[in-house]
Amino acid sequence: MKRVSKFLAILFRLPALFTMCVSWYLSSQERVPMPDFENSDKAVHFICFGALSCTWSLWFSLESWKNKAFRNASLCVLFTSVYGAIDEVHQSFTPGRCAGADDWLADTLGAILGAAACVVLTRFLTKNIKEQQNDEK
C-alpha cells in the first residue's frame, strides 16, 4: 500500500512539470498562434498560469489543504509567479519575442485565481467527504 501511495504522489506531481515544460517550449518559439482579439496574449498568460497554479496544488495532500489552505495557495502562487518571471527572462532571449512585466502580471493574476479556485474546490471536496463519512456511521 505504501508503494501505491508513493506512486500516486509522484503521479500527481507530473502535471505541474508537464505544464512548465510545455510553457517553456512555447516560450522558445519565435511565433505562437494566438486568438484574434486585443490583448489575447494576456488572456492566454492568465489562463495558462492559472492552470499551472492549479497543477501545483496537486503537490499537496487533501489533508494538507484542510489544515493549511492559505499556506498551500500562497506557495502555488509563489511558485507560479517565480516561474512566470523566469519564463519572461527566458523569452527575452528568443528571437522575435520580448519579455514584459505586463505578461508577468497576467501570469501572477492567473496564479492567484487558480490558487483561489483550488481552495474553494478542496473545501468543497473535504466537506463532501466528511458528510459521506458521517452518513456511513
mmCIF file of N, CA and C in Angstrom:
data_model
loop_
_atom_site.group_PDB
_atom_site.id
_atom_site.type_symbol
_atom_site.label_atom_id
_atom_site.label_comp_id
_atom_site.label_asym_id
_atom_site.label_seq_id
_atom_site.Cartn_x
_atom_site.Cartn_y
_atom_site.Cartn_z
ATOM 1 N N MET A 1 0.823 -1.198 0.000
ATOM 2 C CA MET A 1 0.000 0.000 0.000
ATOM 3 C C MET A 1 0.865 1.260 0.000
ATOM 4 N N LYS A 2 1.997 1.177 0.690
ATOM 5 C CA LYS A 2 2.877 2.336 0.762
ATOM 6 C C LYS A 2 3.461 2.671 -0.613
ATOM 7 N N ARG A 3 3.769 1.636 -1.402
ATOM 8 C CA ARG A 3 4.286 1.847 -2.758
ATOM 9 C C ARG A 3 3.255 2.544 -3.626
ATOM 10 N N VAL A 4 2.000 2.160 -3.469
ATOM 11 C CA VAL A 4 0.929 2.768 -4.254
ATOM 12 C C VAL A 4 0.809 4.247 -3.922
ATOM 13 N N SER A 5 0.844 4.585 -2.648
ATOM 14 C CA SER A 5 0.717 5.991 -2.265
ATOM 15 C C SER A 5 1.919 6.811 -2.739
ATOM 16 N N LYS A 6 3.108 6.233 -2.731
ATOM 17 C CA LYS A 6 4.285 6.934 -3.259
ATOM 18 C C LYS A 6 4.149 7.126 -4.764
ATOM 19 N N PHE A 7 3.658 6.088 -5.448
ATOM 20 C CA PHE A 7 3.445 6.182 -6.886
ATOM 21 C C PHE A 7 2.435 7.282 -7.208
ATOM 22 N N LEU A 8 1.336 7.333 -6.454
ATOM 23 C CA LEU A 8 0.322 8.372 -6.672
ATOM 24 C C LEU A 8 0.876 9.762 -6.384
ATOM 25 N N ALA A 9 1.697 9.881 -5.360
ATOM 26 C CA ALA A 9 2.301 11.177 -5.039
ATOM 27 C C ALA A 9 3.164 11.661 -6.202
ATOM 28 N N ILE A 10 3.918 10.750 -6.802
ATOM 29 C CA ILE A 10 4.743 11.112 -7.955
ATOM 30 C C ILE A 10 3.853 11.440 -9.147
ATOM 31 N N LEU A 11 2.838 10.633 -9.366
ATOM 32 C CA LEU A 11 1.931 10.839 -10.486
ATOM 33 C C LEU A 11 1.225 12.191 -10.402
ATOM 34 N N PHE A 12 0.811 12.591 -9.214
ATOM 35 C CA PHE A 12 0.127 13.870 -9.038
ATOM 36 C C PHE A 12 1.054 15.061 -9.244
ATOM 37 N N ARG A 13 2.341 14.844 -9.183
ATOM 38 C CA ARG A 13 3.292 15.939 -9.386
ATOM 39 C C ARG A 13 3.626 16.158 -10.858
ATOM 40 N N LEU A 14 3.335 15.198 -11.687
ATOM 41 C CA LEU A 14 3.680 15.293 -13.100
ATOM 42 C C LEU A 14 2.957 16.409 -13.863
ATOM 43 N N PRO A 15 1.677 16.695 -13.603
ATOM 44 C CA PRO A 15 1.019 17.747 -14.383
ATOM 45 C C PRO A 15 1.703 19.117 -14.293
ATOM 46 N N ALA A 16 2.186 19.491 -13.120
ATOM 47 C CA ALA A 16 2.869 20.786 -12.986
ATOM 48 C C ALA A 16 4.147 20.792 -13.817
ATOM 49 N N LEU A 17 4.897 19.718 -13.744
ATOM 50 C CA LEU A 17 6.144 19.636 -14.513
ATOM 51 C C LEU A 17 5.854 19.629 -16.014
ATOM 52 N N PHE A 18 4.837 18.894 -16.425
ATOM 53 C CA PHE A 18 4.445 18.856 -17.827
ATOM 54 C C PHE A 18 4.007 20.244 -18.307
ATOM 55 N N THR A 19 3.199 20.926 -17.518
ATOM 56 C CA THR A 19 2.727 22.261 -17.879
ATOM 57 C C THR A 19 3.890 23.232 -18.013
ATOM 58 N N MET A 20 4.849 23.141 -17.108
ATOM 59 C CA MET A 20 6.024 24.011 -17.193
ATOM 60 C C MET A 20 6.846 23.700 -18.447
ATOM 61 N N CYS A 21 6.986 22.444 -18.791
ATOM 62 C CA CYS A 21 7.745 22.061 -19.989
ATOM 63 C C CYS A 21 7.071 22.579 -21.254
ATOM 64 N N VAL A 22 5.753 22.455 -21.321
ATOM 65 C CA VAL A 22 5.023 22.966 -22.485
ATOM 66 C C VAL A 22 5.168 24.481 -22.572
ATOM 67 N N SER A 23 5.033 25.147 -21.454
ATOM 68 C CA SER A 23 5.197 26.608 -21.417
ATOM 69 C C SER A 23 6.596 27.010 -21.874
ATOM 70 N N TRP A 24 7.598 26.312 -21.387
ATOM 71 C CA TRP A 24 8.990 26.597 -21.750
ATOM 72 C C TRP A 24 9.203 26.405 -23.252
ATOM 73 N N TYR A 25 8.648 25.306 -23.775
ATOM 74 C CA TYR A 25 8.759 25.039 -25.210
ATOM 75 C C TYR A 25 8.108 26.163 -26.019
ATOM 76 N N LEU A 26 6.895 26.557 -25.636
ATOM 77 C CA LEU A 26 6.205 27.624 -26.374
ATOM 78 C C LEU A 26 6.948 28.950 -26.282
ATOM 79 N N SER A 27 7.554 29.214 -25.140
ATOM 80 C CA SER A 27 8.340 30.450 -24.990
ATOM 81 C C SER A 27 9.591 30.430 -25.855
ATOM 82 N N SER A 28 10.005 29.262 -26.270
ATOM 83 C CA SER A 28 11.197 29.127 -27.113
ATOM 84 C C SER A 28 10.885 29.309 -28.597
ATOM 85 N N GLN A 29 9.603 29.387 -28.928
ATOM 86 C CA GLN A 29 9.203 29.523 -30.326
ATOM 87 C C GLN A 29 9.158 30.994 -30.735
ATOM 88 N N GLU A 30 9.556 31.238 -31.974
ATOM 89 C CA GLU A 30 9.559 32.612 -32.475
ATOM 90 C C GLU A 30 8.140 33.167 -32.571
ATOM 91 N N ARG A 31 7.203 32.330 -32.983
ATOM 92 C CA ARG A 31 5.804 32.746 -33.089
ATOM 93 C C ARG A 31 4.912 31.654 -32.504
ATOM 94 N N VAL A 32 3.914 32.085 -31.782
ATOM 95 C CA VAL A 32 2.932 31.162 -31.220
ATOM 96 C C VAL A 32 1.558 31.670 -31.647
ATOM 97 N N PRO A 33 0.733 30.831 -32.272
ATOM 98 C CA PRO A 33 -0.602 31.285 -32.684
ATOM 99 C C PRO A 33 -1.420 31.735 -31.475
ATOM 100 N N MET A 34 -2.075 32.862 -31.626
ATOM 101 C CA MET A 34 -2.900 33.426 -30.553
ATOM 102 C C MET A 34 -4.313 33.667 -31.072
ATOM 103 N N PRO A 35 -5.289 33.682 -30.171
ATOM 104 C CA PRO A 35 -6.647 34.055 -30.583
ATOM 105 C C PRO A 35 -6.643 35.475 -31.167
ATOM 106 N N ASP A 36 -7.642 35.775 -31.949
ATOM 107 C CA ASP A 36 -7.681 37.053 -32.650
ATOM 108 C C ASP A 36 -8.558 38.074 -31.920
ATOM 109 N N PHE A 37 -8.041 38.605 -30.820
ATOM 110 C CA PHE A 37 -8.681 39.741 -30.149
ATOM 111 C C PHE A 37 -7.606 40.518 -29.406
ATOM 112 N N GLU A 38 -7.941 41.752 -29.091
ATOM 113 C CA GLU A 38 -6.962 42.632 -28.450
ATOM 114 C C GLU A 38 -6.516 42.061 -27.105
ATOM 115 N N ASN A 39 -5.228 42.104 -26.852
ATOM 116 C CA ASN A 39 -4.611 41.604 -25.618
ATOM 117 C C ASN A 39 -4.840 40.112 -25.394
ATOM 118 N N SER A 40 -4.984 39.379 -26.486
ATOM 119 C CA SER A 40 -5.211 37.938 -26.351
ATOM 120 C C SER A 40 -4.028 37.254 -25.663
ATOM 121 N N ASP A 41 -2.827 37.804 -25.861
ATOM 122 C CA ASP A 41 -1.665 37.185 -25.204
ATOM 123 C C ASP A 41 -1.775 37.279 -23.691
ATOM 124 N N LYS A 42 -2.346 38.357 -23.194
ATOM 125 C CA LYS A 42 -2.524 38.499 -21.737
ATOM 126 C C LYS A 42 -3.538 37.482 -21.233
ATOM 127 N N ALA A 43 -4.608 37.283 -22.005
ATOM 128 C CA ALA A 43 -5.619 36.295 -21.619
ATOM 129 C C ALA A 43 -5.012 34.896 -21.604
ATOM 130 N N VAL A 44 -4.186 34.596 -22.605
ATOM 131 C CA VAL A 44 -3.539 33.283 -22.659
ATOM 132 C C VAL A 44 -2.597 33.106 -21.469
ATOM 133 N N HIS A 45 -1.810 34.143 -21.152
ATOM 134 C CA HIS A 45 -0.932 34.079 -19.978
ATOM 135 C C HIS A 45 -1.760 33.826 -18.716
ATOM 136 N N PHE A 46 -2.845 34.571 -18.556
ATOM 137 C CA PHE A 46 -3.706 34.463 -17.380
ATOM 138 C C PHE A 46 -4.241 33.041 -17.231
ATOM 139 N N ILE A 47 -4.780 32.490 -18.302
ATOM 140 C CA ILE A 47 -5.380 31.151 -18.257
ATOM 141 C C ILE A 47 -4.318 30.068 -18.035
ATOM 142 N N CYS A 48 -3.228 30.154 -18.790
ATOM 143 C CA CYS A 48 -2.197 29.114 -18.681
ATOM 144 C C CYS A 48 -1.532 29.099 -17.307
ATOM 145 N N PHE A 49 -1.241 30.264 -16.761
ATOM 146 C CA PHE A 49 -0.584 30.286 -15.459
ATOM 147 C C PHE A 49 -1.575 30.038 -14.325
ATOM 148 N N GLY A 50 -2.864 30.296 -14.559
ATOM 149 C CA GLY A 50 -3.881 29.865 -13.607
ATOM 150 C C GLY A 50 -3.935 28.347 -13.545
ATOM 151 N N ALA A 51 -3.844 27.720 -14.724
ATOM 152 C CA ALA A 51 -3.816 26.255 -14.786
ATOM 153 C C ALA A 51 -2.555 25.711 -14.121
ATOM 154 N N LEU A 52 -1.425 26.387 -14.341
ATOM 155 C CA LEU A 52 -0.183 25.941 -13.698
ATOM 156 C C LEU A 52 -0.308 26.007 -12.179
ATOM 157 N N SER A 53 -0.894 27.067 -11.684
ATOM 158 C CA SER A 53 -1.096 27.189 -10.237
ATOM 159 C C SER A 53 -1.958 26.034 -9.719
ATOM 160 N N CYS A 54 -2.988 25.677 -10.479
ATOM 161 C CA CYS A 54 -3.836 24.540 -10.084
ATOM 162 C C CYS A 54 -3.055 23.236 -10.086
ATOM 163 N N THR A 55 -2.175 23.062 -11.069
ATOM 164 C CA THR A 55 -1.414 21.810 -11.098
ATOM 165 C C THR A 55 -0.410 21.761 -9.947
ATOM 166 N N TRP A 56 0.094 22.918 -9.537
ATOM 167 C CA TRP A 56 0.974 22.924 -8.351
ATOM 168 C C TRP A 56 0.201 22.470 -7.114
ATOM 169 N N SER A 57 -1.104 22.741 -7.080
ATOM 170 C CA SER A 57 -1.896 22.370 -5.901
ATOM 171 C C SER A 57 -1.910 20.869 -5.676
ATOM 172 N N LEU A 58 -1.674 20.107 -6.748
ATOM 173 C CA LEU A 58 -1.660 18.646 -6.617
ATOM 174 C C LEU A 58 -0.455 18.137 -5.833
ATOM 175 N N TRP A 59 0.519 18.997 -5.593
ATOM 176 C CA TRP A 59 1.695 18.605 -4.809
ATOM 177 C C TRP A 59 1.360 18.484 -3.319
ATOM 178 N N PHE A 60 0.210 18.999 -2.928
ATOM 179 C CA PHE A 60 -0.195 18.973 -1.522
ATOM 180 C C PHE A 60 -1.337 17.985 -1.342
ATOM 181 N N SER A 61 -1.332 17.286 -0.241
ATOM 182 C CA SER A 61 -2.402 16.315 0.030
ATOM 183 C C SER A 61 -3.700 17.039 0.360
ATOM 184 N N LEU A 62 -4.798 16.317 0.206
ATOM 185 C CA LEU A 62 -6.102 16.884 0.553
ATOM 186 C C LEU A 62 -6.142 17.221 2.042
ATOM 187 N N GLU A 63 -5.513 16.390 2.839
ATOM 188 C CA GLU A 63 -5.430 16.650 4.293
ATOM 189 C C GLU A 63 -4.693 17.960 4.567
ATOM 190 N N SER A 64 -3.622 18.187 3.818
ATOM 191 C CA SER A 64 -2.859 19.423 3.958
ATOM 192 C C SER A 64 -3.713 20.635 3.579
ATOM 193 N N TRP A 65 -4.546 20.473 2.549
ATOM 194 C CA TRP A 65 -5.418 21.579 2.139
ATOM 195 C C TRP A 65 -6.450 21.895 3.225
ATOM 196 N N LYS A 66 -6.895 20.872 3.954
ATOM 197 C CA LYS A 66 -7.859 21.112 5.033
ATOM 198 C C LYS A 66 -7.237 21.968 6.121
ATOM 199 N N ASN A 67 -5.966 21.706 6.446
ATOM 200 C CA ASN A 67 -5.329 22.358 7.585
ATOM 201 C C ASN A 67 -4.503 23.591 7.228
ATOM 202 N N LYS A 68 -4.000 23.642 6.008
ATOM 203 C CA LYS A 68 -3.069 24.704 5.642
ATOM 204 C C LYS A 68 -3.395 25.293 4.270
ATOM 205 N N ALA A 69 -4.650 25.605 4.024
ATOM 206 C CA ALA A 69 -5.081 26.069 2.702
ATOM 207 C C ALA A 69 -4.394 27.368 2.306
ATOM 208 N N PHE A 70 -4.307 28.321 3.226
ATOM 209 C CA PHE A 70 -3.689 29.603 2.878
ATOM 210 C C PHE A 70 -2.215 29.425 2.533
ATOM 211 N N ARG A 71 -1.516 28.624 3.321
ATOM 212 C CA ARG A 71 -0.101 28.371 3.043
ATOM 213 C C ARG A 71 0.069 27.683 1.690
ATOM 214 N N ASN A 72 -0.735 26.655 1.429
ATOM 215 C CA ASN A 72 -0.633 25.932 0.161
ATOM 216 C C ASN A 72 -0.936 26.839 -1.021
ATOM 217 N N ALA A 73 -2.002 27.623 -0.916
ATOM 218 C CA ALA A 73 -2.367 28.532 -2.004
ATOM 219 C C ALA A 73 -1.265 29.570 -2.220
ATOM 220 N N SER A 74 -0.703 30.082 -1.143
ATOM 221 C CA SER A 74 0.381 31.062 -1.259
ATOM 222 C C SER A 74 1.599 30.460 -1.952
ATOM 223 N N LEU A 75 1.920 29.217 -1.615
ATOM 224 C CA LEU A 75 3.054 28.553 -2.264
ATOM 225 C C LEU A 75 2.779 28.312 -3.747
ATOM 226 N N CYS A 76 1.552 27.939 -4.090
ATOM 227 C CA CYS A 76 1.191 27.757 -5.501
ATOM 228 C C CYS A 76 1.372 29.059 -6.275
ATOM 229 N N VAL A 77 0.908 30.156 -5.696
ATOM 230 C CA VAL A 77 1.054 31.465 -6.345
ATOM 231 C C VAL A 77 2.527 31.839 -6.441
ATOM 232 N N LEU A 78 3.270 31.635 -5.370
ATOM 233 C CA LEU A 78 4.701 31.975 -5.367
ATOM 234 C C LEU A 78 5.461 31.183 -6.431
ATOM 235 N N PHE A 79 5.279 29.860 -6.445
ATOM 236 C CA PHE A 79 5.978 29.023 -7.435
ATOM 237 C C PHE A 79 5.622 29.451 -8.853
ATOM 238 N N THR A 80 4.346 29.686 -9.082
ATOM 239 C CA THR A 80 3.885 30.055 -10.424
ATOM 240 C C THR A 80 4.397 31.426 -10.826
ATOM 241 N N SER A 81 4.371 32.367 -9.926
ATOM 242 C CA SER A 81 4.835 33.713 -10.228
ATOM 243 C C SER A 81 6.337 33.744 -10.492
ATOM 244 N N VAL A 82 7.089 33.021 -9.683
ATOM 245 C CA VAL A 82 8.547 32.952 -9.900
ATOM 246 C C VAL A 82 8.834 32.283 -11.236
ATOM 247 N N TYR A 83 8.114 31.199 -11.526
ATOM 248 C CA TYR A 83 8.313 30.556 -12.819
ATOM 249 C C TYR A 83 7.944 31.512 -13.955
ATOM 250 N N GLY A 84 6.885 32.288 -13.785
ATOM 251 C CA GLY A 84 6.491 33.271 -14.799
ATOM 252 C C GLY A 84 7.592 34.289 -15.053
ATOM 253 N N ALA A 85 8.243 34.748 -13.989
ATOM 254 C CA ALA A 85 9.348 35.704 -14.140
ATOM 255 C C ALA A 85 10.524 35.048 -14.866
ATOM 256 N N ILE A 86 10.847 33.822 -14.486
ATOM 257 C CA ILE A 86 11.942 33.101 -15.153
ATOM 258 C C ILE A 86 11.605 32.881 -16.628
ATOM 259 N N ASP A 87 10.362 32.537 -16.891
ATOM 260 C CA ASP A 87 9.920 32.310 -18.267
ATOM 261 C C ASP A 87 10.001 33.598 -19.098
ATOM 262 N N GLU A 88 9.682 34.724 -18.502
ATOM 263 C CA GLU A 88 9.784 36.002 -19.221
ATOM 264 C C GLU A 88 11.245 36.316 -19.560
ATOM 265 N N VAL A 89 12.144 36.058 -18.632
ATOM 266 C CA VAL A 89 13.570 36.263 -18.912
ATOM 267 C C VAL A 89 14.008 35.320 -20.039
ATOM 268 N N HIS A 90 13.612 34.067 -19.949
ATOM 269 C CA HIS A 90 13.924 33.096 -20.998
ATOM 270 C C HIS A 90 13.399 33.581 -22.354
ATOM 271 N N GLN A 91 12.180 34.068 -22.352
ATOM 272 C CA GLN A 91 11.552 34.535 -23.588
ATOM 273 C C GLN A 91 12.300 35.726 -24.186
ATOM 274 N N SER A 92 12.934 36.533 -23.354
ATOM 275 C CA SER A 92 13.661 37.702 -23.852
ATOM 276 C C SER A 92 14.855 37.310 -24.713
ATOM 277 N N PHE A 93 15.322 36.072 -24.574
ATOM 278 C CA PHE A 93 16.439 35.585 -25.376
ATOM 279 C C PHE A 93 15.975 34.858 -26.647
ATOM 280 N N THR A 94 14.677 34.741 -26.829
ATOM 281 C CA THR A 94 14.134 34.067 -28.000
ATOM 282 C C THR A 94 13.962 35.085 -29.123
ATOM 283 N N PRO A 95 14.555 34.828 -30.280
ATOM 284 C CA PRO A 95 14.407 35.762 -31.405
ATOM 285 C C PRO A 95 12.932 35.972 -31.755
ATOM 286 N N GLY A 96 12.574 37.222 -31.984
ATOM 287 C CA GLY A 96 11.206 37.557 -32.336
ATOM 288 C C GLY A 96 10.268 37.701 -31.161
ATOM 289 N N ARG A 97 10.742 37.475 -29.953
ATOM 290 C CA ARG A 97 9.903 37.574 -28.757
ATOM 291 C C ARG A 97 10.481 38.621 -27.828
ATOM 292 N N CYS A 98 9.664 39.108 -26.926
ATOM 293 C CA CYS A 98 10.166 40.053 -25.930
ATOM 294 C C CYS A 98 9.512 39.738 -24.589
ATOM 295 N N ALA A 99 10.182 40.121 -23.549
ATOM 296 C CA ALA A 99 9.665 39.918 -22.191
ATOM 297 C C ALA A 99 8.911 41.164 -21.775
ATOM 298 N N GLY A 100 7.949 40.991 -20.899
ATOM 299 C CA GLY A 100 7.210 42.155 -20.437
ATOM 300 C C GLY A 100 6.676 41.965 -19.032
ATOM 301 N N ALA A 101 6.738 43.031 -18.270
ATOM 302 C CA ALA A 101 6.193 42.990 -16.909
ATOM 303 C C ALA A 101 4.684 42.779 -16.948
ATOM 304 N N ASP A 102 4.029 43.244 -18.008
ATOM 305 C CA ASP A 102 2.589 43.058 -18.123
ATOM 306 C C ASP A 102 2.233 41.574 -18.325
ATOM 307 N N ASP A 103 3.074 40.845 -19.036
ATOM 308 C CA ASP A 103 2.860 39.397 -19.165
ATOM 309 C C ASP A 103 3.052 38.702 -17.822
ATOM 310 N N TRP A 104 4.084 39.104 -17.093
ATOM 311 C CA TRP A 104 4.330 38.514 -15.776
ATOM 312 C C TRP A 104 3.174 38.830 -14.823
ATOM 313 N N LEU A 105 2.624 40.051 -14.926
ATOM 314 C CA LEU A 105 1.475 40.415 -14.088
ATOM 315 C C LEU A 105 0.277 39.527 -14.424
ATOM 316 N N ALA A 106 0.047 39.293 -15.713
ATOM 317 C CA ALA A 106 -1.043 38.393 -16.116
ATOM 318 C C ALA A 106 -0.790 36.977 -15.588
ATOM 319 N N ASP A 107 0.468 36.537 -15.621
ATOM 320 C CA ASP A 107 0.831 35.229 -15.063
ATOM 321 C C ASP A 107 0.455 35.159 -13.586
ATOM 322 N N THR A 108 0.852 36.176 -12.850
ATOM 323 C CA THR A 108 0.644 36.189 -11.403
ATOM 324 C C THR A 108 -0.836 36.307 -11.046
ATOM 325 N N LEU A 109 -1.574 37.133 -11.772
ATOM 326 C CA LEU A 109 -3.011 37.243 -11.508
ATOM 327 C C LEU A 109 -3.726 35.926 -11.820
ATOM 328 N N GLY A 110 -3.317 35.270 -12.899
ATOM 329 C CA GLY A 110 -3.870 33.953 -13.200
ATOM 330 C C GLY A 110 -3.550 32.955 -12.105
ATOM 331 N N ALA A 111 -2.324 33.029 -11.581
ATOM 332 C CA ALA A 111 -1.914 32.134 -10.495
ATOM 333 C C ALA A 111 -2.771 32.353 -9.249
ATOM 334 N N ILE A 112 -3.070 33.594 -8.948
ATOM 335 C CA ILE A 112 -3.906 33.905 -7.781
ATOM 336 C C ILE A 112 -5.298 33.321 -7.959
ATOM 337 N N LEU A 113 -5.874 33.513 -9.155
ATOM 338 C CA LEU A 113 -7.205 32.966 -9.399
ATOM 339 C C LEU A 113 -7.180 31.437 -9.370
ATOM 340 N N GLY A 114 -6.148 30.830 -9.955
ATOM 341 C CA GLY A 114 -6.030 29.373 -9.937
ATOM 342 C C GLY A 114 -5.922 28.824 -8.528
ATOM 343 N N ALA A 115 -5.123 29.466 -7.706
ATOM 344 C CA ALA A 115 -4.964 29.019 -6.316
ATOM 345 C C ALA A 115 -6.261 29.205 -5.530
ATOM 346 N N ALA A 116 -6.950 30.314 -5.774
ATOM 347 C CA ALA A 116 -8.224 30.551 -5.087
ATOM 348 C C ALA A 116 -9.250 29.488 -5.483
ATOM 349 N N ALA A 117 -9.260 29.126 -6.764
ATOM 350 C CA ALA A 117 -10.171 28.073 -7.223
ATOM 351 C C ALA A 117 -9.854 26.757 -6.530
ATOM 352 N N CYS A 118 -8.582 26.485 -6.317
ATOM 353 C CA CYS A 118 -8.184 25.250 -5.634
ATOM 354 C C CYS A 118 -8.623 25.254 -4.174
ATOM 355 N N VAL A 119 -8.550 26.395 -3.521
ATOM 356 C CA VAL A 119 -9.016 26.492 -2.136
ATOM 357 C C VAL A 119 -10.512 26.189 -2.079
ATOM 358 N N VAL A 120 -11.279 26.794 -2.966
ATOM 359 C CA VAL A 120 -12.727 26.569 -2.996
ATOM 360 C C VAL A 120 -13.021 25.101 -3.292
ATOM 361 N N LEU A 121 -12.342 24.540 -4.276
ATOM 362 C CA LEU A 121 -12.567 23.149 -4.660
ATOM 363 C C LEU A 121 -12.218 22.185 -3.529
ATOM 364 N N THR A 122 -11.084 22.393 -2.886
ATOM 365 C CA THR A 122 -10.694 21.464 -1.817
ATOM 366 C C THR A 122 -11.623 21.596 -0.609
ATOM 367 N N ARG A 123 -12.115 22.788 -0.341
ATOM 368 C CA ARG A 123 -13.078 22.926 0.772
ATOM 369 C C ARG A 123 -14.368 22.197 0.448
ATOM 370 N N PHE A 124 -14.790 22.301 -0.810
ATOM 371 C CA PHE A 124 -15.985 21.581 -1.251
ATOM 372 C C PHE A 124 -15.775 20.077 -1.140
ATOM 373 N N LEU A 125 -14.634 19.594 -1.617
ATOM 374 C CA LEU A 125 -14.346 18.154 -1.581
ATOM 375 C C LEU A 125 -14.254 17.641 -0.154
ATOM 376 N N THR A 126 -13.528 18.353 0.704
ATOM 377 C CA THR A 126 -13.380 17.873 2.083
ATOM 378 C C THR A 126 -14.718 17.902 2.815
ATOM 379 N N LYS A 127 -15.559 18.888 2.513
ATOM 380 C CA LYS A 127 -16.885 18.940 3.136
ATOM 381 C C LYS A 127 -17.711 17.741 2.704
ATOM 382 N N ASN A 128 -17.694 17.423 1.414
ATOM 383 C CA ASN A 128 -18.457 16.277 0.915
ATOM 384 C C ASN A 128 -17.919 14.962 1.442
ATOM 385 N N ILE A 129 -16.608 14.838 1.548
ATOM 386 C CA ILE A 129 -16.010 13.616 2.089
ATOM 387 C C ILE A 129 -16.422 13.447 3.547
ATOM 388 N N LYS A 130 -16.388 14.545 4.301
ATOM 389 C CA LYS A 130 -16.765 14.491 5.714
ATOM 390 C C LYS A 130 -18.238 14.111 5.860
ATOM 391 N N GLU A 131 -19.101 14.691 5.022
ATOM 392 C CA GLU A 131 -20.535 14.350 5.069
ATOM 393 C C GLU A 131 -20.744 12.884 4.719
ATOM 394 N N GLN A 132 -20.026 12.392 3.729
ATOM 395 C CA GLN A 132 -20.147 10.996 3.318
ATOM 396 C C GLN A 132 -19.701 10.061 4.436
ATOM 397 N N GLN A 133 -18.628 10.424 5.136
ATOM 398 C CA GLN A 133 -18.159 9.608 6.250
ATOM 399 C C GLN A 133 -19.169 9.611 7.384
ATOM 400 N N ASN A 134 -19.809 10.750 7.645
ATOM 401 C CA ASN A 134 -20.829 10.822 8.686
ATOM 402 C C ASN A 134 -22.055 9.994 8.321
ATOM 403 N N ASP A 135 -22.401 9.967 7.023
ATOM 404 C CA ASP A 135 -23.551 9.169 6.576
ATOM 405 C C ASP A 135 -23.309 7.684 6.736
ATOM 406 N N GLU A 136 -22.045 7.269 6.607
ATOM 407 C CA GLU A 136 -21.702 5.857 6.722
ATOM 408 C C GLU A 136 -21.740 5.361 8.161
ATOM 409 N N LYS A 137 -21.698 6.265 9.113
ATOM 410 C CA LYS A 137 -21.681 5.867 10.538
ATOM 411 C C LYS A 137 -23.056 5.534 11.044
#
